[in-house]
Coordinates of C-alpha atoms and ligand atoms in Angstrom, one line a residue:
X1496 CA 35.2 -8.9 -22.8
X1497 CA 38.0 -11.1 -24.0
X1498 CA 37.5 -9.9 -27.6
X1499 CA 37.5 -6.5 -26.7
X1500 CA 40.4 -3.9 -25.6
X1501 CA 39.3 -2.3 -22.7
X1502 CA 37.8 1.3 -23.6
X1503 CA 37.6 0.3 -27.1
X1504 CA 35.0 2.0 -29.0
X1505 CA 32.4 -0.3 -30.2
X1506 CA 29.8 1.5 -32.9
X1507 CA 26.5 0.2 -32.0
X1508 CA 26.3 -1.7 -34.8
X1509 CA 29.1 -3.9 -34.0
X1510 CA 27.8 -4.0 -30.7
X1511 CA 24.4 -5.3 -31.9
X1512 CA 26.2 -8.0 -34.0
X1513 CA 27.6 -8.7 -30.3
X1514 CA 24.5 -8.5 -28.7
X1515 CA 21.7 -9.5 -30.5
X1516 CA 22.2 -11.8 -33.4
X1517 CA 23.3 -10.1 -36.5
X1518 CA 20.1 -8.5 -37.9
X1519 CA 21.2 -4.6 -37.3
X1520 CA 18.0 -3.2 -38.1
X1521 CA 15.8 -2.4 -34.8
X1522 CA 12.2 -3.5 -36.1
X1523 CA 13.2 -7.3 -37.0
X1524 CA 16.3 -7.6 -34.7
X1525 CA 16.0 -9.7 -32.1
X1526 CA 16.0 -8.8 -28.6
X1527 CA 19.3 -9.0 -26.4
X1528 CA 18.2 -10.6 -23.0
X1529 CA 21.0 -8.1 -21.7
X1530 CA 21.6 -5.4 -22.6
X1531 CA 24.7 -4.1 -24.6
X1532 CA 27.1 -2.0 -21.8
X1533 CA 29.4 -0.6 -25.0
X1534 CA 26.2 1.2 -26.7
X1535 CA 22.9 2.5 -25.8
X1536 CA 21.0 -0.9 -27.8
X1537 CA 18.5 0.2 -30.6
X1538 CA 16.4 -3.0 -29.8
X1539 CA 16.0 -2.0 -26.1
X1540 CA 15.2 1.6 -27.0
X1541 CA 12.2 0.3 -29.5
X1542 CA 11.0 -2.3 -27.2
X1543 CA 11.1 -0.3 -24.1
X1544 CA 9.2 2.3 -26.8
X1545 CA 6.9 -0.2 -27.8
X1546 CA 5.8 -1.7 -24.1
X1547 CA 5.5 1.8 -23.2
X1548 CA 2.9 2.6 -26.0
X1549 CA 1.1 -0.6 -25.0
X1550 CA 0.4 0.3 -21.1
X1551 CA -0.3 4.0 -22.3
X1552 CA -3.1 2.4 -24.6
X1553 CA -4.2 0.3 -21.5
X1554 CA -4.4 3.3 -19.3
X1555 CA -5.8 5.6 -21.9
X1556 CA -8.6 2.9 -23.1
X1557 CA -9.6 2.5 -19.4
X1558 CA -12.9 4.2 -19.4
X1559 CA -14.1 2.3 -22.5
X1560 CA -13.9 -1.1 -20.6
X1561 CA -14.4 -2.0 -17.0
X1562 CA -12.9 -2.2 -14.1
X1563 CA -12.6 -5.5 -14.2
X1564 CA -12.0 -7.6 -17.5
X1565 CA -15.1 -9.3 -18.8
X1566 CA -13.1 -12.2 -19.9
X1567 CA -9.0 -13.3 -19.0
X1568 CA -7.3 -14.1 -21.5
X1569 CA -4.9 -17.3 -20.6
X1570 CA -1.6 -16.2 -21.6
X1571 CA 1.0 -19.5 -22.4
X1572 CA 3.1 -20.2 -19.4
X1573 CA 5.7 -22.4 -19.8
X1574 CA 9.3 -20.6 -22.0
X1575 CA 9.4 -22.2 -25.7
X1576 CA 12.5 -23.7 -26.6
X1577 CA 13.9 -21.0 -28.6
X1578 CA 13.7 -17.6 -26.9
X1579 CA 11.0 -15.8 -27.8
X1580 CA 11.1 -12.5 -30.3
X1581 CA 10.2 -8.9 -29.4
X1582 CA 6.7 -9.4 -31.1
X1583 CA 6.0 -12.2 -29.2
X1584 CA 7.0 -10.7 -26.0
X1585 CA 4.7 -7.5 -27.1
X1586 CA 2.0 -9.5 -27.5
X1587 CA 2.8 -12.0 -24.0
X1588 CA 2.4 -8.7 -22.3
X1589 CA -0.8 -7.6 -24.3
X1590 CA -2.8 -11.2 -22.8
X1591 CA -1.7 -10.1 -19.2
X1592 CA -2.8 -6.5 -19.3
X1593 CA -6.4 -7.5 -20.8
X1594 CA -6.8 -9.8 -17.9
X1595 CA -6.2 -6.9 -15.4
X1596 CA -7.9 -5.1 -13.0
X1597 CA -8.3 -1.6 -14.0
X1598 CA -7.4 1.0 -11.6
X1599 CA -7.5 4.2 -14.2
X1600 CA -11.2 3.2 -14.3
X1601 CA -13.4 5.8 -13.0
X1602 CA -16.3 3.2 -11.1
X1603 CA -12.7 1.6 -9.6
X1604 CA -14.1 2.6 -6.5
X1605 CA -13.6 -1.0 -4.2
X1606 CA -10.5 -1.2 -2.2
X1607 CA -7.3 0.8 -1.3
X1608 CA -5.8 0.4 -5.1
X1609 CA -5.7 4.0 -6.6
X1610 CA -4.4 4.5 -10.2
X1611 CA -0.9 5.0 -10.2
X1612 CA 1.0 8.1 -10.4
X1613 CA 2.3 8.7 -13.8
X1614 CA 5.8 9.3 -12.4
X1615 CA 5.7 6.8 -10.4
X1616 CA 5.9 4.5 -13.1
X1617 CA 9.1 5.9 -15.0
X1618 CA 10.5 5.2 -11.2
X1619 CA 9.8 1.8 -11.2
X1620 CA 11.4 1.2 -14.8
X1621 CA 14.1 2.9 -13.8
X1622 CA 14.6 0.8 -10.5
X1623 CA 13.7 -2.4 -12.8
X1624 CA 17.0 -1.0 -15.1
X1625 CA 19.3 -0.3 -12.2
X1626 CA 18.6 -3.3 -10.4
X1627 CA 20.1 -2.1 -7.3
X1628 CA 20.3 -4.1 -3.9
X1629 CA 19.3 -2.3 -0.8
X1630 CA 20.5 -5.0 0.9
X1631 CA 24.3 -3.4 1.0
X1632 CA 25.3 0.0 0.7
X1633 CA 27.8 -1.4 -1.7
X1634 CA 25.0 -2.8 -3.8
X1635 CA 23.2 0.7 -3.7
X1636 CA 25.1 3.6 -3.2
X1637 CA 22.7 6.6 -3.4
X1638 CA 19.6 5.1 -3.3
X1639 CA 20.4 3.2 0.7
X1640 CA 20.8 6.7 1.4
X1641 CA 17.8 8.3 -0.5
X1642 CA 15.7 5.8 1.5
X1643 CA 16.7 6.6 4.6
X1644 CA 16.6 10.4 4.5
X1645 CA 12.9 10.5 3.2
X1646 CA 12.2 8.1 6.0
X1647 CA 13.7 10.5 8.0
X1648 CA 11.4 13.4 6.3
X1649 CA 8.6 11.4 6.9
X1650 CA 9.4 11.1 10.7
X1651 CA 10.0 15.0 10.5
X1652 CA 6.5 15.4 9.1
X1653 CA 4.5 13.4 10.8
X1654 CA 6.3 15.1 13.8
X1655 CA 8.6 12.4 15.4
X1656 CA 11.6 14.1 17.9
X1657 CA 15.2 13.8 16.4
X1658 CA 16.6 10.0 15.9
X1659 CA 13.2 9.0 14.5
X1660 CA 14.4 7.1 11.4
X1661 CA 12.2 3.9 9.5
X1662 CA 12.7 1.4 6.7
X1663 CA 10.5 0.9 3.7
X1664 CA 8.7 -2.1 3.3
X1665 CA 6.7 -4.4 0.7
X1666 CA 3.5 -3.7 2.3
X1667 CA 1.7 -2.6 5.5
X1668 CA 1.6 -6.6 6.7
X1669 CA 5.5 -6.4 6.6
X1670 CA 5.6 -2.9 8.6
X1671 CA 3.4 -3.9 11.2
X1672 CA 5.3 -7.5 11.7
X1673 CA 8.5 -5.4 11.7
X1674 CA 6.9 -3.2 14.6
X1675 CA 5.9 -5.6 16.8
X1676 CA 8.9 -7.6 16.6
X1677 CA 10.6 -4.4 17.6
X1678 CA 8.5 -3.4 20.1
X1679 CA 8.7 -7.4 21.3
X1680 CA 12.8 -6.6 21.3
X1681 CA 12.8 -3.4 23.2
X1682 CA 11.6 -4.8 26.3
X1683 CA 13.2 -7.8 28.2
X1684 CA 9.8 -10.3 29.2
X1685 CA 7.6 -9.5 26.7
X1686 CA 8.2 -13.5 25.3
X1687 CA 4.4 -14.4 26.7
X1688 CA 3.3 -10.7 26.0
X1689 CA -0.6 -9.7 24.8
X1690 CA -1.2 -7.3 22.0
X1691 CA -4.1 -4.9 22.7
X1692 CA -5.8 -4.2 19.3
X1693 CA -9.5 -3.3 18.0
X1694 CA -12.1 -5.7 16.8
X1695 CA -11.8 -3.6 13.5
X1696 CA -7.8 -4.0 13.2
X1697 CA -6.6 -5.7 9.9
X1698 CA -6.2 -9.2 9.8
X1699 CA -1.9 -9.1 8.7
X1700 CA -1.8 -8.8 13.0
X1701 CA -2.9 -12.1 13.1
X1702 CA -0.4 -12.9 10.3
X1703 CA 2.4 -11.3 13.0
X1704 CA 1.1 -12.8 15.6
X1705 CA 1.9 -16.5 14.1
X1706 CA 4.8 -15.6 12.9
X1707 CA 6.4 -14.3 16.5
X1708 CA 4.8 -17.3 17.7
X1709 CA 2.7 -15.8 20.4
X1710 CA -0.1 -17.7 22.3
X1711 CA -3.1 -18.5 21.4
X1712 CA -4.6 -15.7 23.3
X1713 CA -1.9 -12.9 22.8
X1714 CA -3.8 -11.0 20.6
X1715 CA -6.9 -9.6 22.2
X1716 CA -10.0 -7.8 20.2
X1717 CA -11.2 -4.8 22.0
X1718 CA -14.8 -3.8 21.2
X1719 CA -14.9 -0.5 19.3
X1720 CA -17.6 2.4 19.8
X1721 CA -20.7 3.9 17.5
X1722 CA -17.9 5.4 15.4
X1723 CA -15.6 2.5 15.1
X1724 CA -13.0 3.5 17.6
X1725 CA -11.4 1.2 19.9
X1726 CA -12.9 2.2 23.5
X1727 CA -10.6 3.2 25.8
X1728 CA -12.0 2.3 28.7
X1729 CA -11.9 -1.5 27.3
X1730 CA -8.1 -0.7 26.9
X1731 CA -8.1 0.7 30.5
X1732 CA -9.5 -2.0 31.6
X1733 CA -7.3 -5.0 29.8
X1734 CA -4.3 -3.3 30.9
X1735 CA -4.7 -3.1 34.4
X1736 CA -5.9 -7.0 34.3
X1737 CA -2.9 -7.8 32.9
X1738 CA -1.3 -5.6 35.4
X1739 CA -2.8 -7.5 38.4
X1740 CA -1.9 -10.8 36.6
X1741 CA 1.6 -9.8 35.9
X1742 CA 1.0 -11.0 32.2
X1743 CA 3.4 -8.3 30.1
X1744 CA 1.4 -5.8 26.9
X1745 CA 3.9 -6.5 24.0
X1746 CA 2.0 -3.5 22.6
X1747 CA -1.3 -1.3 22.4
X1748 CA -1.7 -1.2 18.2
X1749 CA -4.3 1.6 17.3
X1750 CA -5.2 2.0 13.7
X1751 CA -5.6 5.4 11.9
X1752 CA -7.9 4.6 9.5
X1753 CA -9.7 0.9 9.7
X1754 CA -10.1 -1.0 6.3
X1755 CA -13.5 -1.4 6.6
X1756 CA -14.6 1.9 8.1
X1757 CA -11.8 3.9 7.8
X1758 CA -12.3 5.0 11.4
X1759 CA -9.6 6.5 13.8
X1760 CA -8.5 4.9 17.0
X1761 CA -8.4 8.1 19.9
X1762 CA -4.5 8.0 19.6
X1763 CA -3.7 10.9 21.8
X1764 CA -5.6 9.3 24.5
X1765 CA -4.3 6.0 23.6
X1766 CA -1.0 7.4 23.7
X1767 CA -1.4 8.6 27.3
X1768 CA -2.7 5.6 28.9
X1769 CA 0.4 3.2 27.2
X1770 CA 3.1 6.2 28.6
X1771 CA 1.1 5.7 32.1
X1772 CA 1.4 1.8 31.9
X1773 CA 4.7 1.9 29.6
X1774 CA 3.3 0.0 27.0
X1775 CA 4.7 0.4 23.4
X1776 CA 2.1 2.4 21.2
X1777 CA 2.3 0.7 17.9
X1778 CA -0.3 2.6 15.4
X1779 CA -1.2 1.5 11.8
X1780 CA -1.9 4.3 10.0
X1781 CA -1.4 2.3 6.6
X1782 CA -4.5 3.8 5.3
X1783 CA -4.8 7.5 7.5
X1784 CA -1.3 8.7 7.8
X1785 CA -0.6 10.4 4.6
X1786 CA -2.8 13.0 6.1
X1787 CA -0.7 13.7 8.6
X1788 CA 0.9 15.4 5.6
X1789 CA -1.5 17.0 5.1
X1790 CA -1.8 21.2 6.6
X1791 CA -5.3 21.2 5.8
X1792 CA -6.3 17.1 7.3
X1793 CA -2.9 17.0 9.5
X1794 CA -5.8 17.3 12.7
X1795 CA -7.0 13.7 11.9
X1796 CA -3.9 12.3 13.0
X1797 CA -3.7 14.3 16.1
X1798 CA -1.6 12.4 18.7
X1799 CA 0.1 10.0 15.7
X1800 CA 3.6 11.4 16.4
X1801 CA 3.3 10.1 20.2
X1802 CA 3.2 7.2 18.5
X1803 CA 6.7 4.4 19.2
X1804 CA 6.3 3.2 15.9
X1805 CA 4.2 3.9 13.0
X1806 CA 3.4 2.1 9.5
X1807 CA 2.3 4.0 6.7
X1808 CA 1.1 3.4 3.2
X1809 CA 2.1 5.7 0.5
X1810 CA 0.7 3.1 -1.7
X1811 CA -3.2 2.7 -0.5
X1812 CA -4.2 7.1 -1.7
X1813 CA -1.3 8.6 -3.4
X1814 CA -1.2 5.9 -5.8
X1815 CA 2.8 5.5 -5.4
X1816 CA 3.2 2.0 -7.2
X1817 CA 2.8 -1.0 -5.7
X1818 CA 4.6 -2.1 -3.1
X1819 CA 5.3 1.1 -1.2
X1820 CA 5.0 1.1 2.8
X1821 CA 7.2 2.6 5.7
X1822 CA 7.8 1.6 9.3
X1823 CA 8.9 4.3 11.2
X1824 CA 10.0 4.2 14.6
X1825 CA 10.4 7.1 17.1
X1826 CA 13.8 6.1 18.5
X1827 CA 15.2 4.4 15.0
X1828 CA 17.8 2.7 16.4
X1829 CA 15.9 0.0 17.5
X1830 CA 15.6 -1.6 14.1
X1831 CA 19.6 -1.8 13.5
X1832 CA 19.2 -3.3 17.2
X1833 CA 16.2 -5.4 16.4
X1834 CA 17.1 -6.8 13.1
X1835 CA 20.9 -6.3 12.8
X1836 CA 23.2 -9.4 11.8
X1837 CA 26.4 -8.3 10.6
X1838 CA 26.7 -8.7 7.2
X1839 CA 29.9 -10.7 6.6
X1840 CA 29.9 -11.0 2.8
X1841 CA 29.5 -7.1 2.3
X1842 CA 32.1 -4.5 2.9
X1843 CA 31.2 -1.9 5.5
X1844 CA 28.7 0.4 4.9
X1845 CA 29.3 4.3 4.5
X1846 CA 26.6 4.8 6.7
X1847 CA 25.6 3.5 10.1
X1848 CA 24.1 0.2 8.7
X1849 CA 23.4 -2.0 5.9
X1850 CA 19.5 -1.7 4.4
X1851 CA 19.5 -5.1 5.0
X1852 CA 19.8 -4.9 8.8
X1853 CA 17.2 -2.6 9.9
X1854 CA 14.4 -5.0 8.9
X1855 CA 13.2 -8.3 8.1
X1856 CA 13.8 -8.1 4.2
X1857 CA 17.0 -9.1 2.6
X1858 CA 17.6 -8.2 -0.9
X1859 CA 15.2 -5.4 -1.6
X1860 CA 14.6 -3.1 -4.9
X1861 CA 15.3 0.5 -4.5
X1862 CA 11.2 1.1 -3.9
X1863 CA 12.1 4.8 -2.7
X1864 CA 12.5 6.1 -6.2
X1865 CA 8.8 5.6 -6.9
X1866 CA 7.7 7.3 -3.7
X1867 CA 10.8 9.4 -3.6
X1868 CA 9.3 10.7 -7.4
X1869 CA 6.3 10.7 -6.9
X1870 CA 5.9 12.9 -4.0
X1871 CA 8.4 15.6 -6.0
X1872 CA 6.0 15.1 -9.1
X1873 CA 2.7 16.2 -6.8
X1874 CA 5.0 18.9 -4.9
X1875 CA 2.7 19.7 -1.3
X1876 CA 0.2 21.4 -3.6
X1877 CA -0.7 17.9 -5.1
X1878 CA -0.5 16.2 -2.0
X1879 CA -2.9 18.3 -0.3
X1880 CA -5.0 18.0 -3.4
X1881 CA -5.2 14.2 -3.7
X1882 CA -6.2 14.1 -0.1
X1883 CA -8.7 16.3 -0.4
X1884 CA -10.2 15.5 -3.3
X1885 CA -10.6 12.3 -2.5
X1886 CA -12.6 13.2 1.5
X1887 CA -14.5 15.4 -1.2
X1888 CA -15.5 12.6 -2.9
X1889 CA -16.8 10.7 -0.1
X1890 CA -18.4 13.4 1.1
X1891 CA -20.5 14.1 -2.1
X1892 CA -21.6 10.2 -2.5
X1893 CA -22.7 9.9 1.3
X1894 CA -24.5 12.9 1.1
X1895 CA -26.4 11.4 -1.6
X1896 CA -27.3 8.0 -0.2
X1897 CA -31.1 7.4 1.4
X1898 CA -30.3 7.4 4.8
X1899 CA -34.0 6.7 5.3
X1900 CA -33.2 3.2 3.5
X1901 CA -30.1 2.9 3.8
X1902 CA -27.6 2.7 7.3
X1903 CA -24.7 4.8 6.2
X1904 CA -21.7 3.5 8.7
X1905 CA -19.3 5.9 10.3
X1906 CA -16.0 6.6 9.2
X1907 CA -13.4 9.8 8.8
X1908 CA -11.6 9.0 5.8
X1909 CA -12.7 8.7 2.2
X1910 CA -13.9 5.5 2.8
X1911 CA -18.1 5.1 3.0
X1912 CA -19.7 1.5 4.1
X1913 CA -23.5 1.2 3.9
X1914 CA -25.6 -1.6 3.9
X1915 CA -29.8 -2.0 3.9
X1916 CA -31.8 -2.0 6.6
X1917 CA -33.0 -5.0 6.7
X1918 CA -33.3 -6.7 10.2
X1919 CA -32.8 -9.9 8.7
X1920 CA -29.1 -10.5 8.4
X1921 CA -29.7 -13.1 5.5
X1922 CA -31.7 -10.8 3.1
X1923 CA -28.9 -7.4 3.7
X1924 CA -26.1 -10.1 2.6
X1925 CA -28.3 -11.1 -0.4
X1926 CA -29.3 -7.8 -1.1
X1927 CA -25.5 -6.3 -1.1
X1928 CA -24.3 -9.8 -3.0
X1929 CA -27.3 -8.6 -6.0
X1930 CA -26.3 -4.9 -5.5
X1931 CA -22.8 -5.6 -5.8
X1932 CA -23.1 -7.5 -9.2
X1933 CA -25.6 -5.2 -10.4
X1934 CA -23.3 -2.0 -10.0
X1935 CA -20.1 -3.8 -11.6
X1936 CA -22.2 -4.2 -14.9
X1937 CA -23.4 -0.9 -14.9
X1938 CA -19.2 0.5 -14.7
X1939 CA -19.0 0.4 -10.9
X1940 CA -16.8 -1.4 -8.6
X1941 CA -17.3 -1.7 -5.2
X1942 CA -16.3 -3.8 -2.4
X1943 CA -18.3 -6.1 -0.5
X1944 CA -16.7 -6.7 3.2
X1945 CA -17.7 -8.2 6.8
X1946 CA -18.2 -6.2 9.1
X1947 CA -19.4 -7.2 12.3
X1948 CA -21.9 -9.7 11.5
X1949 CA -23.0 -8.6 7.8
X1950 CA -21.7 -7.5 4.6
X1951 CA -22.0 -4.3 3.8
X1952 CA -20.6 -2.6 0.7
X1953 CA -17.4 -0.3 0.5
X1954 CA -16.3 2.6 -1.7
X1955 CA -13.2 4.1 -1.5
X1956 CA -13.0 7.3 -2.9
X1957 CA -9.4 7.7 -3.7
X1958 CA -9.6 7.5 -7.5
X1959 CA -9.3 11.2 -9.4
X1960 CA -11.4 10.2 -12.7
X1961 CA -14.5 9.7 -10.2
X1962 CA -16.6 12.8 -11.5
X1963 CA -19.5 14.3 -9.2
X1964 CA -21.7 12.9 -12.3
X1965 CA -20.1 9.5 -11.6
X1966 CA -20.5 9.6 -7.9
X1967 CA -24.6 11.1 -8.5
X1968 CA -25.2 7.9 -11.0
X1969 CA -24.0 5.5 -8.0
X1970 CA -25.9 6.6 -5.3
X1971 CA -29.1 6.8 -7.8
X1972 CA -28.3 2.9 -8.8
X1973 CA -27.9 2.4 -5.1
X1974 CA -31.1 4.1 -3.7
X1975 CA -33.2 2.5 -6.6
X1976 CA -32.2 -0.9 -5.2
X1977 CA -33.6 -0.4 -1.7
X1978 CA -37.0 1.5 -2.6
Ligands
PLP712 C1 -3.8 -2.6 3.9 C2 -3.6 -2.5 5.3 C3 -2.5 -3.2 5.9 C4 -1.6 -4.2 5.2 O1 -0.9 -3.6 4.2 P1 -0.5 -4.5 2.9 O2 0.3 -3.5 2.2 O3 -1.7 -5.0 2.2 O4 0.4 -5.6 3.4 C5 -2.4 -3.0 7.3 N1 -3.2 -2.3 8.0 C6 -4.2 -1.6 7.5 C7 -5.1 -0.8 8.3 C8 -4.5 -1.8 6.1 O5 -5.6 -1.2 5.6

């Protein structure tokens, strides 16, 4: 600064002599690690070109490798000495994507990682380029704001009365500690509470669990019906025991839409019974409640907005980058009450609170933009058309599998588990180990997840390059290898 007037003009070739070294000439110049503020920086521009032509190549290249790399390249970790130059960075980044799991594959069929929306990424450059702070208002005018409105839209959509509000989090194991540390807070004697959950509940409530530092035996497994819904009258049941010995319910947590089976907990029934014993309904509808945005799949989620608090995972079917979850809580308050500190190094927000009081996170980046832009780049149409596709999808493959050979698990979403039908528990695990191995040679990734006592294997039909003629090839692979 010291060499400059203030609102001097700087030509951007002065600024590059400035910036980066004294080569002016963009392909040989070496790149600034900051960027100049006098001049939009010719070396930026070409590399940001340049790593942008690389992923496209990545993504558009997808089909002709698989979804996962054949070998992993080991790119060098340690800095060199000198800073490295713009090819050299080109290439660094080269090594990492050919070691990556391919989502833009069409067999990526395994888990809850679609391909990512294309605007979704120019979001998240832009957020890396900002490098704002939701921490502090101060640190992020604009986007503190544009996060908590569309949580507030959310809470509208999914139906929540007036003060619902939420907080985005990295991940659906964040949201769901958030929750029950709220639910935990709302309530004086909860400290030796239980948590009521299903046998098929994800494992980041035990992760929660630790980290409140509940007993040993707060969190209690119901069994789960045919379908893979947590059976109320076990919930009944564990709540008036803990009635009769006095021992508090922290929380009932239903899930809307279980990993393995992507089944729905009853959560209009489930809602009634925690309003009879005034328990907090916690749901996690990380996988199931973007279809509550849903006109034509909105029925799934009946009885979610009775819900206290909800997590939701933009990121698992829309393919909104990575990480994208919400928490959202009916009365949203209780997170500013739950989690609020004062912050004494910031000036006061403009709004009612700092983004880095209404939850467990400190500094956070401004994830909203990529959800935020992503949802206006699908408009509803696209919403409703990812959604659907993607129950399509399932649909089509189940519909092909030998159920004569084959026991085709329950589920509502676009999620299919199957396994053999062999009695013997050792031979079905072998047979879905082989199977498994088998179908990732032939292009097709799948998962291959406990359930109960057995594997079984898992597709998730959320990606859109899955053709029908792609979906018809994998049950014919499958139904060879049980005949
Ligand atoms: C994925 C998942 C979570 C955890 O979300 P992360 O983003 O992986 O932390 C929680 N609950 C359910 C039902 C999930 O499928």
């Amino acid at each position: 600064m010291s060499t400059i007037p203030r609102g001097a003009r700087i030509s951007s070739v002065q600024s590059l002599l400035l910036h980066a070294g004294s080569d002016p000439n963009p392909s040989t110049a070496r790149l600034a690690p900051f960027a100049s503020p006098y001049a939009t920086d010719p070396v930026l521009q070409d590399f940001l070109h340049r790593t942008a032509d690389l992923l496209c190549a990545w993504i558009g290249s997808a089909e002709q490798h698989s979804p996962l790399p054949l070998m992993r390249p080991q790119p060098s970790i340690a800095p060199n000495a000198e800073p490295a130059d713009l090819d050299t960075l080109l290439h660094d980044l080269q090594v990492v994507m050919d070691g990556a799991f391919q989502p833009s594959h069409p067999g990526s069929l395994a888990h809850l990682d679609p391909p990512p929306l294309t605007a979704s990424i120019a979001a998240e450059l832009v957020c890396a380029g900002l490098n704002n702070n939701l921490l502090a208002d101060e640190l992020s005018p604009g986007l503190s704001s544009l996060e908590q409105e569309l949580c507030r839209w959310f809470c509208q959509r999914l139906g929540l009365p007036k003060g619902a509000g939420g907080v985005m989090a990295s991940g659906g194991t964040l949201s769901n500690l958030m929750a029950l540390v709220t639910a935990r807070a709302s309530g004086q004697g909860l400290g030796d509470g239980v948590v009521l959950c299903s046998r098929d509940s994800h494992v980041s409530l035990v992760k929660a669990a630790r980290v409140m530092g509940l007993a040993n035996d707060a969190l209690v497994f119901l069994p789960t019906d045919d379908d893979g819904q947590l059976c109320l009258a076990a919930v009944e049941q564990k709540l008036d025991q803990l009635r009769r010995l006095q021992r508090p319910c922290l929380a009932v947590v239903a899930t809307a839409g279980t990993t393995v089976l992507g089944a729905i907990d009853p959560l209009p029934q489930l809602a009634d019974l925690c309003r009879q014993h005034n328990v907090w309904l916690h749901v996690d509808a990380a996988i199931g409640g973007v279809f509550a945005l849903s006109a034509a799949h909105a029925s799934l989620m009946r009885g979610l907005d009775q819900a206290d608090s909800i997590t939701l995972n933009p990121q698992k079917l829309l393919g909104i980058t990575k990480a994208s979850s919400l928490l959202l809580l009916r009365d949203g308050h209780q997170l500013s009450t739950t989690f609020g500190t004062g912050l004494p190094y910031m000036q006061q927000p403009t709004s009612e609170h700092h983004g880095g009081e209404v939850g467990l996170q400190g500094t956070r980046p401004a994830e909203v933009l990529k959800l935020w832009l992503g949802l206006r780049q699908l408009g509803e149409v696209g919403i409703e058309t990812v959604l659907s596709n993607a129950l399509e999808r399932r649909k089509a493959f189940a519909g092909q599998l030998d159920a004569n050979r084959l026991t085709v698990l329950p589920g509502e979403l676009h999620i299919q588990a199957f396994r053999s039908k062999h009695s013997d528990s050792a031979r079905c695990n072998a047979w879905s180990d082989h199977l498994r191995q088998q179908l990732l040679t032939a292009g097709y990734m799948l998962s291959r997840p406990l359930h109960q006592d057995r594997f079984c294997l898992k597709g998730v039909f959320g990606n859109p390059h899955t053709t029908p003629e792609h979906l018809s090839e994998l049950a014919q692979l499958i139904n060879r290898s049980v005949r």
